[in-house]
PDB file of N, CA and C in Angstrom:
ATOM      1  N   MET A1379       0.821  -1.174   0.000  1.00 81.00           N
ATOM      2  CA  MET A1379       0.000   0.000   0.000  1.00 81.00           C
ATOM      3  C   MET A1379       0.880   1.260   0.000  1.00 81.00           C
ATOM      4  N   ALA A1380       1.917   1.255   0.796  1.00 83.00           N
ATOM      5  CA  ALA A1380       2.797   2.426   0.852  1.00 83.00           C
ATOM      6  C   ALA A1380       3.388   2.727  -0.520  1.00 83.00           C
ATOM      7  N   GLN A1381       3.774   1.694  -1.230  1.00 83.00           N
ATOM      8  CA  GLN A1381       4.359   1.882  -2.553  1.00 83.00           C
ATOM      9  C   GLN A1381       3.332   2.463  -3.517  1.00 83.00           C
ATOM     10  N   LYS A1382       2.087   2.027  -3.433  1.00 81.00           N
ATOM     11  CA  LYS A1382       1.043   2.564  -4.311  1.00 81.00           C
ATOM     12  C   LYS A1382       0.746   4.024  -3.998  1.00 81.00           C
ATOM     13  N   LEU A1383       0.970   4.449  -2.758  1.00 79.00           N
ATOM     14  CA  LEU A1383       0.768   5.840  -2.380  1.00 79.00           C
ATOM     15  C   LEU A1383       1.905   6.745  -2.827  1.00 79.00           C
ATOM     16  N   GLY A1384       2.992   6.130  -3.291  1.00 80.00           N
ATOM     17  CA  GLY A1384       4.126   6.919  -3.762  1.00 80.00           C
ATOM     18  C   GLY A1384       5.285   6.960  -2.797  1.00 80.00           C
ATOM     19  N   CYS A1385       5.192   6.223  -1.695  1.00 86.00           N
ATOM     20  CA  CYS A1385       6.297   6.191  -0.741  1.00 86.00           C
ATOM     21  C   CYS A1385       7.503   5.478  -1.350  1.00 86.00           C
ATOM     22  N   ILE A1386       8.659   5.828  -0.856  1.00 88.00           N
ATOM     23  CA  ILE A1386       9.907   5.248  -1.333  1.00 88.00           C
ATOM     24  C   ILE A1386      10.497   4.395  -0.220  1.00 88.00           C
ATOM     25  N   SER A1387      10.894   3.176  -0.558  1.00 91.00           N
ATOM     26  CA  SER A1387      11.521   2.289   0.420  1.00 91.00           C
ATOM     27  C   SER A1387      12.904   2.828   0.767  1.00 91.00           C
ATOM     28  N   GLU A1388      13.097   3.149   2.034  1.00 93.00           N
ATOM     29  CA  GLU A1388      14.364   3.721   2.488  1.00 93.00           C
ATOM     30  C   GLU A1388      15.321   2.650   2.984  1.00 93.00           C
ATOM     31  N   GLY A1389      14.794   1.505   3.397  1.00 94.00           N
ATOM     32  CA  GLY A1389      15.674   0.446   3.890  1.00 94.00           C
ATOM     33  C   GLY A1389      14.896  -0.589   4.677  1.00 94.00           C
ATOM     34  N   VAL A1390      15.628  -1.598   5.143  1.00 94.00           N
ATOM     35  CA  VAL A1390      15.027  -2.683   5.918  1.00 94.00           C
ATOM     36  C   VAL A1390      15.725  -2.759   7.267  1.00 94.00           C
ATOM     37  N   LEU A1391      14.933  -2.791   8.316  1.00 95.00           N
ATOM     38  CA  LEU A1391      15.462  -2.996   9.659  1.00 95.00           C
ATOM     39  C   LEU A1391      15.319  -4.483   9.955  1.00 95.00           C
ATOM     40  N   ARG A1392      16.418  -5.199   9.900  1.00 95.00           N
ATOM     41  CA  ARG A1392      16.370  -6.647  10.058  1.00 95.00           C
ATOM     42  C   ARG A1392      16.211  -7.027  11.518  1.00 95.00           C
ATOM     43  N   ASN A1393      15.297  -7.975  11.773  1.00 94.00           N
ATOM     44  CA  ASN A1393      15.004  -8.466  13.121  1.00 94.00           C
ATOM     45  C   ASN A1393      14.621  -7.338  14.076  1.00 94.00           C
ATOM     46  N   ALA A1394      13.922  -6.334  13.591  1.00 94.00           N
ATOM     47  CA  ALA A1394      13.633  -5.141  14.378  1.00 94.00           C
ATOM     48  C   ALA A1394      12.403  -5.275  15.271  1.00 94.00           C
ATOM     49  N   ARG A1395      11.525  -6.197  14.958  1.00 93.00           N
ATOM     50  CA  ARG A1395      10.265  -6.291  15.699  1.00 93.00           C
ATOM     51  C   ARG A1395      10.059  -7.721  16.178  1.00 93.00           C
ATOM     52  N   ILE A1396       9.479  -7.835  17.343  1.00 94.00           N
ATOM     53  CA  ILE A1396       9.119  -9.150  17.849  1.00 94.00           C
ATOM     54  C   ILE A1396       7.612  -9.302  17.696  1.00 94.00           C
ATOM     55  N   ALA A1397       7.210 -10.308  16.934  1.00 92.00           N
ATOM     56  CA  ALA A1397       5.790 -10.596  16.720  1.00 92.00           C
ATOM     57  C   ALA A1397       5.419 -11.828  17.534  1.00 92.00           C
ATOM     58  N   ARG A1398       4.314 -11.765  18.211  1.00 94.00           N
ATOM     59  CA  ARG A1398       3.845 -12.891  19.004  1.00 94.00           C
ATOM     60  C   ARG A1398       2.922 -13.729  18.135  1.00 94.00           C
ATOM     61  N   SER A1399       3.210 -15.012  18.034  1.00 92.00           N
ATOM     62  CA  SER A1399       2.448 -15.911  17.174  1.00 92.00           C
ATOM     63  C   SER A1399       1.994 -17.127  17.981  1.00 92.00           C
ATOM     64  N   GLN A1400       0.757 -17.553  17.730  1.00 93.00           N
ATOM     65  CA  GLN A1400       0.237 -18.714  18.441  1.00 93.00           C
ATOM     66  C   GLN A1400       0.701 -20.001  17.762  1.00 93.00           C
ATOM     67  N   THR A1401       1.173 -20.930  18.546  1.00 92.00           N
ATOM     68  CA  THR A1401       1.667 -22.199  18.023  1.00 92.00           C
ATOM     69  C   THR A1401       0.522 -23.195  17.897  1.00 92.00           C
ATOM     70  N   GLU A1402       0.797 -24.326  17.267  1.00 93.00           N
ATOM     71  CA  GLU A1402      -0.225 -25.351  17.062  1.00 93.00           C
ATOM     72  C   GLU A1402      -0.750 -25.932  18.368  1.00 93.00           C
ATOM     73  N   ASP A1403       0.083 -25.974  19.407  1.00 95.00           N
ATOM     74  CA  ASP A1403      -0.347 -26.536  20.690  1.00 95.00           C
ATOM     75  C   ASP A1403      -1.063 -25.516  21.572  1.00 95.00           C
ATOM     76  N   GLY A1404      -1.316 -24.320  21.051  1.00 93.00           N
ATOM     77  CA  GLY A1404      -2.050 -23.291  21.789  1.00 93.00           C
ATOM     78  C   GLY A1404      -1.165 -22.340  22.564  1.00 93.00           C
ATOM     79  N   GLY A1405       0.126 -22.612  22.586  1.00 95.00           N
ATOM     80  CA  GLY A1405       1.044 -21.713  23.271  1.00 95.00           C
ATOM     81  C   GLY A1405       1.395 -20.511  22.398  1.00 95.00           C
ATOM     82  N   TRP A1406       2.311 -19.720  22.901  1.00 96.00           N
ATOM     83  CA  TRP A1406       2.727 -18.519  22.178  1.00 96.00           C
ATOM     84  C   TRP A1406       4.221 -18.543  21.961  1.00 96.00           C
ATOM     85  N   ALA A1407       4.655 -18.050  20.840  1.00 95.00           N
ATOM     86  CA  ALA A1407       6.078 -17.958  20.517  1.00 95.00           C
ATOM     87  C   ALA A1407       6.375 -16.561  19.995  1.00 95.00           C
ATOM     88  N   ASP A1408       7.514 -16.045  20.394  1.00 95.00           N
ATOM     89  CA  ASP A1408       7.959 -14.747  19.896  1.00 95.00           C
ATOM     90  C   ASP A1408       8.845 -14.971  18.677  1.00 95.00           C
ATOM     91  N   ILE A1409       8.511 -14.309  17.579  1.00 93.00           N
ATOM     92  CA  ILE A1409       9.239 -14.450  16.330  1.00 93.00           C
ATOM     93  C   ILE A1409       9.748 -13.075  15.921  1.00 93.00           C
ATOM     94  N   ARG A1410      11.025 -12.986  15.611  1.00 95.00           N
ATOM     95  CA  ARG A1410      11.592 -11.714  15.160  1.00 95.00           C
ATOM     96  C   ARG A1410      11.287 -11.521  13.686  1.00 95.00           C
ATOM     97  N   THR A1411      10.889 -10.319  13.325  1.00 94.00           N
ATOM     98  CA  THR A1411      10.538 -10.019  11.941  1.00 94.00           C
ATOM     99  C   THR A1411      11.254  -8.753  11.480  1.00 94.00           C
ATOM    100  N   ASP A1412      11.335  -8.613  10.170  1.00 94.00           N
ATOM    101  CA  ASP A1412      11.944  -7.421   9.570  1.00 94.00           C
ATOM    102  C   ASP A1412      10.888  -6.337   9.385  1.00 94.00           C
ATOM    103  N   LEU A1413      11.324  -5.103   9.363  1.00 93.00           N
ATOM    104  CA  LEU A1413      10.460  -3.969   9.067  1.00 93.00           C
ATOM    105  C   LEU A1413      11.029  -3.207   7.877  1.00 93.00           C
ATOM    106  N   ILE A1414      10.158  -2.775   6.987  1.00 93.00           N
ATOM    107  CA  ILE A1414      10.580  -1.927   5.876  1.00 93.00           C
ATOM    108  C   ILE A1414      10.276  -0.483   6.268  1.00 93.00           C
ATOM    109  N   VAL A1415      11.247   0.381   6.115  1.00 93.00           N
ATOM    110  CA  VAL A1415      11.068   1.803   6.410  1.00 93.00           C
ATOM    111  C   VAL A1415      10.713   2.512   5.113  1.00 93.00           C
ATOM    112  N   TRP A1416       9.574   3.212   5.117  1.00 93.00           N
ATOM    113  CA  TRP A1416       9.097   3.942   3.944  1.00 93.00           C
ATOM    114  C   TRP A1416       9.186   5.430   4.219  1.00 93.00           C
ATOM    115  N   GLY A1417       9.490   6.191   3.197  1.00 92.00           N
ATOM    116  CA  GLY A1417       9.574   7.636   3.328  1.00 92.00           C
ATOM    117  C   GLY A1417       8.713   8.332   2.287  1.00 92.00           C
ATOM    118  N   LEU A1418       8.193   9.482   2.675  1.00 89.00           N
ATOM    119  CA  LEU A1418       7.389  10.293   1.769  1.00 89.00           C
ATOM    120  C   LEU A1418       7.605  11.759   2.132  1.00 89.00           C
ATOM    121  N   LEU A1419       8.187  12.503   1.209  1.00 87.00           N
ATOM    122  CA  LEU A1419       8.448  13.920   1.406  1.00 87.00           C
ATOM    123  C   LEU A1419       7.445  14.742   0.622  1.00 87.00           C
ATOM    124  N   PRO A1420       7.224  15.991   1.018  1.00 83.00           N
ATOM    125  CA  PRO A1420       6.266  16.832   0.286  1.00 83.00           C
ATOM    126  C   PRO A1420       6.561  16.920  -1.207  1.00 83.00           C
ATOM    127  N   GLU A1421       7.836  16.994  -1.580  1.00 83.00           N
ATOM    128  CA  GLU A1421       8.148  17.085  -3.009  1.00 83.00           C
ATOM    129  C   GLU A1421       7.848  15.784  -3.752  1.00 83.00           C
ATOM    130  N   ASP A1422       7.717  14.675  -3.023  1.00 78.00           N
ATOM    131  CA  ASP A1422       7.314  13.414  -3.650  1.00 78.00           C
ATOM    132  C   ASP A1422       5.846  13.450  -4.076  1.00 78.00           C
ATOM    133  N   LEU A1423       5.096  14.405  -3.539  1.00 77.00           N
ATOM    134  CA  LEU A1423       3.664  14.488  -3.809  1.00 77.00           C
ATOM    135  C   LEU A1423       3.303  15.473  -4.910  1.00 77.00           C
ATOM    136  N   GLU A1424       4.296  16.026  -5.594  1.00 79.00           N
ATOM    137  CA  GLU A1424       4.003  16.992  -6.652  1.00 79.00           C
ATOM    138  C   GLU A1424       3.144  16.336  -7.730  1.00 79.00           C
ATOM    139  N   GLY A1425       2.025  16.955  -8.030  1.00 73.00           N
ATOM    140  CA  GLY A1425       1.105  16.444  -9.034  1.00 73.00           C
ATOM    141  C   GLY A1425       0.055  15.497  -8.489  1.00 73.00           C
ATOM    142  N   VAL A1426       0.234  15.020  -7.255  1.00 70.00           N
ATOM    143  CA  VAL A1426      -0.719  14.060  -6.686  1.00 70.00           C
ATOM    144  C   VAL A1426      -2.040  14.745  -6.355  1.00 70.00           C
ATOM    145  N   ALA A1427      -1.995  15.970  -5.864  1.00 67.00           N
ATOM    146  CA  ALA A1427      -3.222  16.674  -5.480  1.00 67.00           C
ATOM    147  C   ALA A1427      -4.171  16.810  -6.669  1.00 67.00           C
ATOM    148  N   GLU A1428      -3.626  17.126  -7.819  1.00 72.00           N
ATOM    149  CA  GLU A1428      -4.472  17.270  -9.006  1.00 72.00           C
ATOM    150  C   GLU A1428      -5.062  15.926  -9.414  1.00 72.00           C
ATOM    151  N   GLN A1429      -4.275  14.865  -9.302  1.00 68.00           N
ATOM    152  CA  GLN A1429      -4.781  13.530  -9.637  1.00 68.00           C
ATOM    153  C   GLN A1429      -5.910  13.134  -8.706  1.00 68.00           C
ATOM    154  N   LEU A1430      -5.754  13.421  -7.410  1.00 66.00           N
ATOM    155  CA  LEU A1430      -6.804  13.066  -6.454  1.00 66.00           C
ATOM    156  C   LEU A1430      -8.056  13.911  -6.665  1.00 66.00           C
ATOM    157  N   ALA A1431      -7.874  15.179  -6.963  1.00 67.00           N
ATOM    158  CA  ALA A1431      -9.021  16.050  -7.193  1.00 67.00           C
ATOM    159  C   ALA A1431      -9.816  15.583  -8.411  1.00 67.00           C
ATOM    160  N   ASP A1432      -9.118  15.152  -9.453  1.00 70.00           N
ATOM    161  CA  ASP A1432      -9.780  14.657 -10.650  1.00 70.00           C
ATOM    162  C   ASP A1432     -10.447  13.311 -10.416  1.00 70.00           C
ATOM    163  N   ALA A1433      -9.966  12.554  -9.442  1.00 63.00           N
ATOM    164  CA  ALA A1433     -10.453  11.188  -9.216  1.00 63.00           C
ATOM    165  C   ALA A1433     -11.748  11.136  -8.417  1.00 63.00           C
ATOM    166  N   GLY A1434     -12.157  12.222  -7.800  1.00 63.00           N
ATOM    167  CA  GLY A1434     -13.399  12.100  -7.049  1.00 63.00           C
ATOM    168  C   GLY A1434     -13.633  13.147  -5.991  1.00 63.00           C
ATOM    169  N   GLY A1435     -13.176  14.333  -6.203  1.00 54.00           N
ATOM    170  CA  GLY A1435     -13.523  15.408  -5.303  1.00 54.00           C
ATOM    171  C   GLY A1435     -12.692  15.503  -4.037  1.00 54.00           C
ATOM    172  N   TYR A1436     -11.531  14.874  -3.987  1.00 52.00           N
ATOM    173  CA  TYR A1436     -10.685  15.034  -2.822  1.00 52.00           C
ATOM    174  C   TYR A1436     -10.104  16.433  -2.824  1.00 52.00           C
ATOM    175  N   GLY A1437      -9.767  16.926  -1.633  1.00 52.00           N
ATOM    176  CA  GLY A1437      -9.163  18.238  -1.534  1.00 52.00           C
ATOM    177  C   GLY A1437      -7.743  18.236  -2.059  1.00 52.00           C
ATOM    178  N   THR A1438      -7.169  19.410  -2.135  1.00 52.00           N
ATOM    179  CA  THR A1438      -5.795  19.519  -2.588  1.00 52.00           C
ATOM    180  C   THR A1438      -4.853  19.200  -1.434  1.00 52.00           C
ATOM    181  N   TYR A1439      -3.580  19.013  -1.739  1.00 51.00           N
ATOM    182  CA  TYR A1439      -2.588  18.691  -0.716  1.00 51.00           C
ATOM    183  C   TYR A1439      -2.548  19.774   0.368  1.00 51.00           C
ATOM    184  N   ASN A1440      -2.678  21.035  -0.022  1.00 55.00           N
ATOM    185  CA  ASN A1440      -2.641  22.116   0.952  1.00 55.00           C
ATOM    186  C   ASN A1440      -3.796  22.022   1.940  1.00 55.00           C
ATOM    187  N   ASP A1441      -4.923  21.456   1.520  1.00 53.00           N
ATOM    188  CA  ASP A1441      -6.061  21.284   2.414  1.00 53.00           C
ATOM    189  C   ASP A1441      -5.804  20.213   3.467  1.00 53.00           C
ATOM    190  N   TRP A1442      -4.857  19.327   3.212  1.00 51.00           N
ATOM    191  CA  TRP A1442      -4.586  18.223   4.142  1.00 51.00           C
ATOM    192  C   TRP A1442      -3.826  18.700   5.354  1.00 51.00           C
ATOM    193  N   ASN A1443      -3.090  19.796   5.238  1.00 48.00           N
ATOM    194  CA  ASN A1443      -2.245  20.259   6.346  1.00 48.00           C
ATOM    195  C   ASN A1443      -3.035  21.035   7.359  1.00 48.00           C
TER     196      ASN A1443
END
């Protein structure tokens, strides 16, 4: 979803998060997972406001702030 919004992948934080997962026997196990860091700067949104306005009446980017 982030990529479809125009975000740029900045990097991967390996083993950065611990996710709790239920095992087959009903217990719980902690599993380390990676996280992707996404970035979106105002200049990345140039032209997006007009596209959204044309798509269905959304406000302009300036209205979002």
